[in-house]
Each structure stands twice: as C-alpha cells, then as structure tokens.
PDB file of C-alpha atoms in Angstrom:
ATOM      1  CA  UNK Y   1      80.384 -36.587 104.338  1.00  0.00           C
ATOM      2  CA  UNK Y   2      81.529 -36.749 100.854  1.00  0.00           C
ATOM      3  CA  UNK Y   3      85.062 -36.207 100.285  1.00  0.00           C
ATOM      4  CA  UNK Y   4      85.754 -34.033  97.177  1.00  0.00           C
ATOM      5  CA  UNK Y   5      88.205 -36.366  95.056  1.00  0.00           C
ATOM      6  CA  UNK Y   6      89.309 -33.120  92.748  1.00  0.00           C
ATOM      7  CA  UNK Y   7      93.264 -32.953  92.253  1.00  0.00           C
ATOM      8  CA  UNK Y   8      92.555 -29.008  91.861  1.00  0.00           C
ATOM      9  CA  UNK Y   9      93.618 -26.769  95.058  1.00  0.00           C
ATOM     10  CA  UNK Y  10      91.848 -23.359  95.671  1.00  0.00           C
ATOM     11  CA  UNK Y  11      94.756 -21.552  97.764  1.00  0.00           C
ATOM     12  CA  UNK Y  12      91.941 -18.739  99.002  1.00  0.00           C
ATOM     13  CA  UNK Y  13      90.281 -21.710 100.721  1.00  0.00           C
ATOM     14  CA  UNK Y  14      93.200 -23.524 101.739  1.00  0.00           C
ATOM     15  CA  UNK Y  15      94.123 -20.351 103.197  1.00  0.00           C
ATOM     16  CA  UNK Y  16      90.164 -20.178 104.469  1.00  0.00           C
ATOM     17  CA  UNK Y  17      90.531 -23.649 106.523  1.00  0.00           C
ATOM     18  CA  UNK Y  18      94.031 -23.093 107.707  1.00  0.00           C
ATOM     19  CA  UNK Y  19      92.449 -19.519 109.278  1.00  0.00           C
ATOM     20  CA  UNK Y  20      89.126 -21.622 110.093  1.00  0.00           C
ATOM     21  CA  UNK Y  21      91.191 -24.792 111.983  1.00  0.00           C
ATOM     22  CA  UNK Y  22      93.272 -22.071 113.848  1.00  0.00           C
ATOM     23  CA  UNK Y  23      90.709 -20.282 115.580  1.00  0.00           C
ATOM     24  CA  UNK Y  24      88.566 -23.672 116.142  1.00  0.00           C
ATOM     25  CA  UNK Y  25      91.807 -25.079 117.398  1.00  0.00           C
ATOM     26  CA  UNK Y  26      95.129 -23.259 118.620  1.00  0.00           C
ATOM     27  CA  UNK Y  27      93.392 -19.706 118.565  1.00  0.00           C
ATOM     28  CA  UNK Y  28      90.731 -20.485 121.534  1.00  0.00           C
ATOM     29  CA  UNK Y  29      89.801 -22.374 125.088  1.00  0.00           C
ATOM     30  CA  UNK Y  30      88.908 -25.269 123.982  1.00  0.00           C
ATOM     31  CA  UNK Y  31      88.048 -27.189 120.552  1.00  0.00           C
ATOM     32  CA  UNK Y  32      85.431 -26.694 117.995  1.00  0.00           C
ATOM     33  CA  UNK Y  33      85.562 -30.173 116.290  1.00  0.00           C
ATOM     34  CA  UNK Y  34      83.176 -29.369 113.698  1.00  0.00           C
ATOM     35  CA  UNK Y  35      85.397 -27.133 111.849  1.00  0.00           C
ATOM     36  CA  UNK Y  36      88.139 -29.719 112.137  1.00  0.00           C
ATOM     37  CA  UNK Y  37      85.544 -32.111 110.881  1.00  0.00           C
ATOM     38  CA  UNK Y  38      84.070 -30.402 107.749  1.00  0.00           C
ATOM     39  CA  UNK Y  39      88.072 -29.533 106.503  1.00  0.00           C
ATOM     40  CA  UNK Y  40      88.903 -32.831 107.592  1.00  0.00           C
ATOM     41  CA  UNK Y  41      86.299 -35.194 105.879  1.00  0.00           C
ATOM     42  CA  UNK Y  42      84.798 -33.416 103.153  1.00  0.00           C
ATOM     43  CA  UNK Y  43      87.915 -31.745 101.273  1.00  0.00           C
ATOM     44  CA  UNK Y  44      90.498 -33.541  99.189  1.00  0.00           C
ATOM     45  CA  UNK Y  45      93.622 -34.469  99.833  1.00  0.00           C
ATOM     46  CA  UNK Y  46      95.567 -32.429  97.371  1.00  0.00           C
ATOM     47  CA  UNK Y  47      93.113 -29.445  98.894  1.00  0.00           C
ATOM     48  CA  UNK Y  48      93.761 -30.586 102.435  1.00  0.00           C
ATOM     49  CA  UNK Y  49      97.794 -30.873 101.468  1.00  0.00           C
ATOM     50  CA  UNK Y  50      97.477 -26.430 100.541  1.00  0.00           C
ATOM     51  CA  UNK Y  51      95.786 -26.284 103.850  1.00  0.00           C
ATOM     52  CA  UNK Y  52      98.223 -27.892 106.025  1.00  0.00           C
ATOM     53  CA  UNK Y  53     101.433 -25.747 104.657  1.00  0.00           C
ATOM     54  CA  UNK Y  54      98.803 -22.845 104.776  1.00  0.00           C
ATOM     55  CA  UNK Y  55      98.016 -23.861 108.946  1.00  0.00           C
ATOM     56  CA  UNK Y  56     101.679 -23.558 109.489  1.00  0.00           C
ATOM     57  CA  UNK Y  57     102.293 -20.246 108.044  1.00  0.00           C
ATOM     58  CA  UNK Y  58      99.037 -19.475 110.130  1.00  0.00           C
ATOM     59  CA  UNK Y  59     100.056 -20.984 113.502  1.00  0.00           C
ATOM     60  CA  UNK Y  60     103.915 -21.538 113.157  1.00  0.00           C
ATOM     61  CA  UNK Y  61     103.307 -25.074 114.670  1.00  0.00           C
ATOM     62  CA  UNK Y  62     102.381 -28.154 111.885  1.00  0.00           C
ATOM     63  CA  UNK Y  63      98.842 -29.765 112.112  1.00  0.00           C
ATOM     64  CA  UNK Y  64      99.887 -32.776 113.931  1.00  0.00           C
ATOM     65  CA  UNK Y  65     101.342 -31.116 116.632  1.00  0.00           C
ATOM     66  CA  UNK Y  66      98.264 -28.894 117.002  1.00  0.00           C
ATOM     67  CA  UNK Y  67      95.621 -32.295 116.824  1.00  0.00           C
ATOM     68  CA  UNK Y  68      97.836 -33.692 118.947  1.00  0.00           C
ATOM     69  CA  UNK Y  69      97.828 -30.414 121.485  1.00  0.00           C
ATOM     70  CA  UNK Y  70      93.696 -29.929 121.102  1.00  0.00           C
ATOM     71  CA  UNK Y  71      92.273 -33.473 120.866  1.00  0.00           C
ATOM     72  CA  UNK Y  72      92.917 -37.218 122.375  1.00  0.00           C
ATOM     73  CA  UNK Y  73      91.677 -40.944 122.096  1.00  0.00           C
ATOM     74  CA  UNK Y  74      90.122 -42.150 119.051  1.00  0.00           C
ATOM     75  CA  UNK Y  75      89.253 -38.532 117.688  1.00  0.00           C
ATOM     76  CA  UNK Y  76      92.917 -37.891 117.450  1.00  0.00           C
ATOM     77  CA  UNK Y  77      93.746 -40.816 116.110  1.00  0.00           C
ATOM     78  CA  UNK Y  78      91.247 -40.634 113.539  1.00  0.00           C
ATOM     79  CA  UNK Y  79      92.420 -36.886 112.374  1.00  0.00           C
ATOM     80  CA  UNK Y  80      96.063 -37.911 112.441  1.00  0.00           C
ATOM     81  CA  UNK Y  81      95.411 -41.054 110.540  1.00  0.00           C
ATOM     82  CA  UNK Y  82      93.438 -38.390 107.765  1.00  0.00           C
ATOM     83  CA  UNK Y  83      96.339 -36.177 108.199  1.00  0.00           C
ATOM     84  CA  UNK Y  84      98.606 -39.108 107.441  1.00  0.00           C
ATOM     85  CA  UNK Y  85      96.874 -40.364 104.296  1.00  0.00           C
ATOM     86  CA  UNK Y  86      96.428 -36.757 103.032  1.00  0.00           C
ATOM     87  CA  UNK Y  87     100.049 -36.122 103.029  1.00  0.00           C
ATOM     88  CA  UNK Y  88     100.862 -39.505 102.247  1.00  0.00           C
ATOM     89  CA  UNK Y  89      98.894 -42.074 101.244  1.00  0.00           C
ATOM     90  CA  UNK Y  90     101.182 -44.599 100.301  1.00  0.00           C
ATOM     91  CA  UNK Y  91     103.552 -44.410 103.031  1.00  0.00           C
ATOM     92  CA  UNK Y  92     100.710 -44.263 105.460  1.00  0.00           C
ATOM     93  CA  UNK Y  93     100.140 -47.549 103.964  1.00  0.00           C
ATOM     94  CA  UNK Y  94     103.596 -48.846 103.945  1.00  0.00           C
ATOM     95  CA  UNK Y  95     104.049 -48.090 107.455  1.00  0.00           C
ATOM     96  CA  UNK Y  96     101.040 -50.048 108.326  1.00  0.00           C
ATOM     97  CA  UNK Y  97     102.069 -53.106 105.962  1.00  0.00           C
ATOM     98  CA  UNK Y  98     105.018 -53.076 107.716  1.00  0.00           C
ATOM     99  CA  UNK Y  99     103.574 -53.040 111.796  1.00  0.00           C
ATOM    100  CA  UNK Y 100     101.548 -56.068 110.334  1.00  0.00           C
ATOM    101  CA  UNK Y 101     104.475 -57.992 109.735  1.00  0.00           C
ATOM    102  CA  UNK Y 102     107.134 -56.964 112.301  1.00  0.00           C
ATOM    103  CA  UNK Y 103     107.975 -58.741 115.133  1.00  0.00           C
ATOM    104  CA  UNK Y 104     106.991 -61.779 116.912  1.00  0.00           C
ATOM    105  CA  UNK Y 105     103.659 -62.320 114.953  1.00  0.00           C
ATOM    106  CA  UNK Y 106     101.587 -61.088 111.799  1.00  0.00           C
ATOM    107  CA  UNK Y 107      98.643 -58.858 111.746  1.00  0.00           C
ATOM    108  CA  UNK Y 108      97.086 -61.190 109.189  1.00  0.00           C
ATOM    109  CA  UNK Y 109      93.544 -58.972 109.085  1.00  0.00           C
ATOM    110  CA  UNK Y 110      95.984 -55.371 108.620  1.00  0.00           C
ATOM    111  CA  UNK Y 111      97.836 -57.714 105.759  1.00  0.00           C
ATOM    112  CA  UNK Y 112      94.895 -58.996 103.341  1.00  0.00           C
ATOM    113  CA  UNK Y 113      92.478 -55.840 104.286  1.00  0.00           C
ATOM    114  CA  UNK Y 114      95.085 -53.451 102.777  1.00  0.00           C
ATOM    115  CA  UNK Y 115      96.443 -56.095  99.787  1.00  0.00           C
ATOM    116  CA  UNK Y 116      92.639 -56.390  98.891  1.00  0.00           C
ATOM    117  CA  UNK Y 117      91.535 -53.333  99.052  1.00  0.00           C
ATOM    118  CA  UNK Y 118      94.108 -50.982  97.221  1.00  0.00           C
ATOM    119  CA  UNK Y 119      95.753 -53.767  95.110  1.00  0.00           C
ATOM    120  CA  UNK Y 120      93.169 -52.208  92.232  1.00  0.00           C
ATOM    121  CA  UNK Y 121      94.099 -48.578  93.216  1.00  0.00           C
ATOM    122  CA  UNK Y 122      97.804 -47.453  94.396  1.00  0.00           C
ATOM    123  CA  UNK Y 123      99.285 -50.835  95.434  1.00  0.00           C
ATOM    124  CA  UNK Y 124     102.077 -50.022  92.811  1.00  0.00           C
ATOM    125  CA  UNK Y 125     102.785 -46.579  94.322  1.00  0.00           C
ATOM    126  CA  UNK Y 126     102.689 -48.556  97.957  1.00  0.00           C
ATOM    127  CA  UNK Y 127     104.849 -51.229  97.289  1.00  0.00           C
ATOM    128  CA  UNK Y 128     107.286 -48.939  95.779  1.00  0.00           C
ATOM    129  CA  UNK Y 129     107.460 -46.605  99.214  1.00  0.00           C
ATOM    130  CA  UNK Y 130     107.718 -49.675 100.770  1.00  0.00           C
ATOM    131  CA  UNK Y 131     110.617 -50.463  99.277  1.00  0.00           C
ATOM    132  CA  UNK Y 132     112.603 -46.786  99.521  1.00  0.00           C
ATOM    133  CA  UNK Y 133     111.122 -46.760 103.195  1.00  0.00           C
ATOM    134  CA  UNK Y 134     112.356 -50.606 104.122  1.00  0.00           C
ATOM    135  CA  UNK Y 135     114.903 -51.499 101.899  1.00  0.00           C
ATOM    136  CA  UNK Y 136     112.833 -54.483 101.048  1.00  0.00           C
ATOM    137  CA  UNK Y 137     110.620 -55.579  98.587  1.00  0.00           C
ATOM    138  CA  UNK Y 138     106.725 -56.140 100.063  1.00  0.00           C
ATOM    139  CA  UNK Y 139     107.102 -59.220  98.503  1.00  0.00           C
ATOM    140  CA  UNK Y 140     110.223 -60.241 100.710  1.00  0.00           C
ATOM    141  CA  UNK Y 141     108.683 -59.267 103.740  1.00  0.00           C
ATOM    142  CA  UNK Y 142     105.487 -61.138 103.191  1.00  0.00           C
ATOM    143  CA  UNK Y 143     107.571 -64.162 101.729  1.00  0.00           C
ATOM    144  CA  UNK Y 144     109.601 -63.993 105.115  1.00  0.00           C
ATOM    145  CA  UNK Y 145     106.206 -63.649 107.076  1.00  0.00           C
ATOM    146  CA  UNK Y 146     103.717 -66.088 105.833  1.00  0.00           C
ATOM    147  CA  UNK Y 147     103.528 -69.147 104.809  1.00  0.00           C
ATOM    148  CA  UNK Y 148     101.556 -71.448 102.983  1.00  0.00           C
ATOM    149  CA  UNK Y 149      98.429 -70.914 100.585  1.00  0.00           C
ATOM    150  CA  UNK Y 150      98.331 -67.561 102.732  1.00  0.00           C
ATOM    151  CA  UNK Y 151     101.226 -66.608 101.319  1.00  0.00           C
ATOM    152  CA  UNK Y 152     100.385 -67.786  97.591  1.00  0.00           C
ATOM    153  CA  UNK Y 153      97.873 -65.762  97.896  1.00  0.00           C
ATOM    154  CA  UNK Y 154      99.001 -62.346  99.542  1.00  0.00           C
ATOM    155  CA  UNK Y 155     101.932 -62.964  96.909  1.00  0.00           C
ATOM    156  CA  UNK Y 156      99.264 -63.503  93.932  1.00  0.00           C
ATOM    157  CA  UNK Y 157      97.676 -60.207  94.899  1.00  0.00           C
ATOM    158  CA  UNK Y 158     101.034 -58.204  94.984  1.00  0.00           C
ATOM    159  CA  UNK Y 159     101.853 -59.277  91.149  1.00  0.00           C
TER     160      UNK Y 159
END
C-alpha cells in the first residue's frame, strides 16, 4: 500500500470512508478489516484527519473507541498507532520519546530509532510538543537519561 502524501482533503470521500468504516465496523456483526485497511494505509493523513471528524458525525462515537470496540491484539494496536500519527504525529512521537526514557531504565532502541529517523523530517515540530507536553526540553530528558558517548551522540542528533 502506498500512502497518498497529498496535504489536499476531498470532504465527499472523507465523508465516503467515514460511511465505508461505519458499516465495515460499528454498523454490522462483525468486522470487515479490509475497508479499515484500504482508509487506513493508503490515504493521507490530512485526508484520514476529514475522515475521522466525518466517522463521528457518522457514528456519534470517535474512531478509537470504535477500533478499540471491533478489533484486538496487534491489529488494534497497529490502527490506533495510524490513528495516533494521523492526528498527531509529533505528539505520537513525543509520547513515545518520553516511555523510552521514564522510569527505572531507557528504551535505548525506541531512543536512537526515532532521533535517527525523523531528525531529517519533523524532529523540530517533535521536540517542540515535547516540550508543551513535558515541560522539559528533549534535550533535558535525554541529558538526565544517558550518559556517555550515547548521550553525545543522541544530543548531537537533537541540535
């Protein structure tokens, strides 16, 4: 599947999908997980944004509380997660960044896979939810962390 990466929204379709995810969903016995897949995978997330206000016109519920109603296991966490980055994709991230580092240990893998692979995309727009979300710079809270050339590093890659 090839995700559309268009900013543009089409409210007909987003009204399409919302109607489409309903009656796959919500409106029967039972799932039909390709419809959830096709809207899902293939459409952007501004498109996908139109949908989910459109769904909850549609069903009066939101489309978490539907996935969560209809599916379970890794297929719901996988639409949630989609869901999540759709609606928002930096504070999905943030959120993460911030189970990798709290607590009694660090999620080193969760830390450098994320730093890595968005620091040449929206790592600005993440760090910055990070900090209206936490109240802390990412750089404080992998300063207080890490340590070491790990932390040179994952500090090199945040500036």
């Amino acid at each position: 599947a090839t995700r559309d990466e268009s900013q543009q929204v089409n409210a007909e379709l987003a009204e399409q999908d919302a109607a489409d995810l309903y009656k796959a969903g919500e409106g029967r016995w039972g799932t039909e997980e390709l419809a959830f897949n096709v809207v899902l995978a293939k459409r952007s997330y501004s498109q996908l944004r139109a949908t989910f206000q459109a769904y909850e016109k549609v069903c009066g519920k939101d489309i978490e509380e539907s996935i969560r109603s209809e599916t379970s296991g890794d297929l719901e966490k996988a639409y949630l997660t989609i869901v999540s980055c759709a609606k928002d994709c930096p504070g999905y991230f943030a959120t993460l960044l911030h189970k990798s580092m709290k607590g009694g240990g660090t999620d080193e893998e969760t830390l450098i896979r994320i730093l890595v692979t968005r620091s040449e995309s929206d790592l600005p727009a993440i760090k910055e939810k990070f900090q209206q979300m936490y109240k802390e710079s990412l750089a404080e809270a992998v300063r207080s962390d890490t340590s070491g050339d790990f932390r040179k590093l994952l500090l090199a890659l945040l500036h």
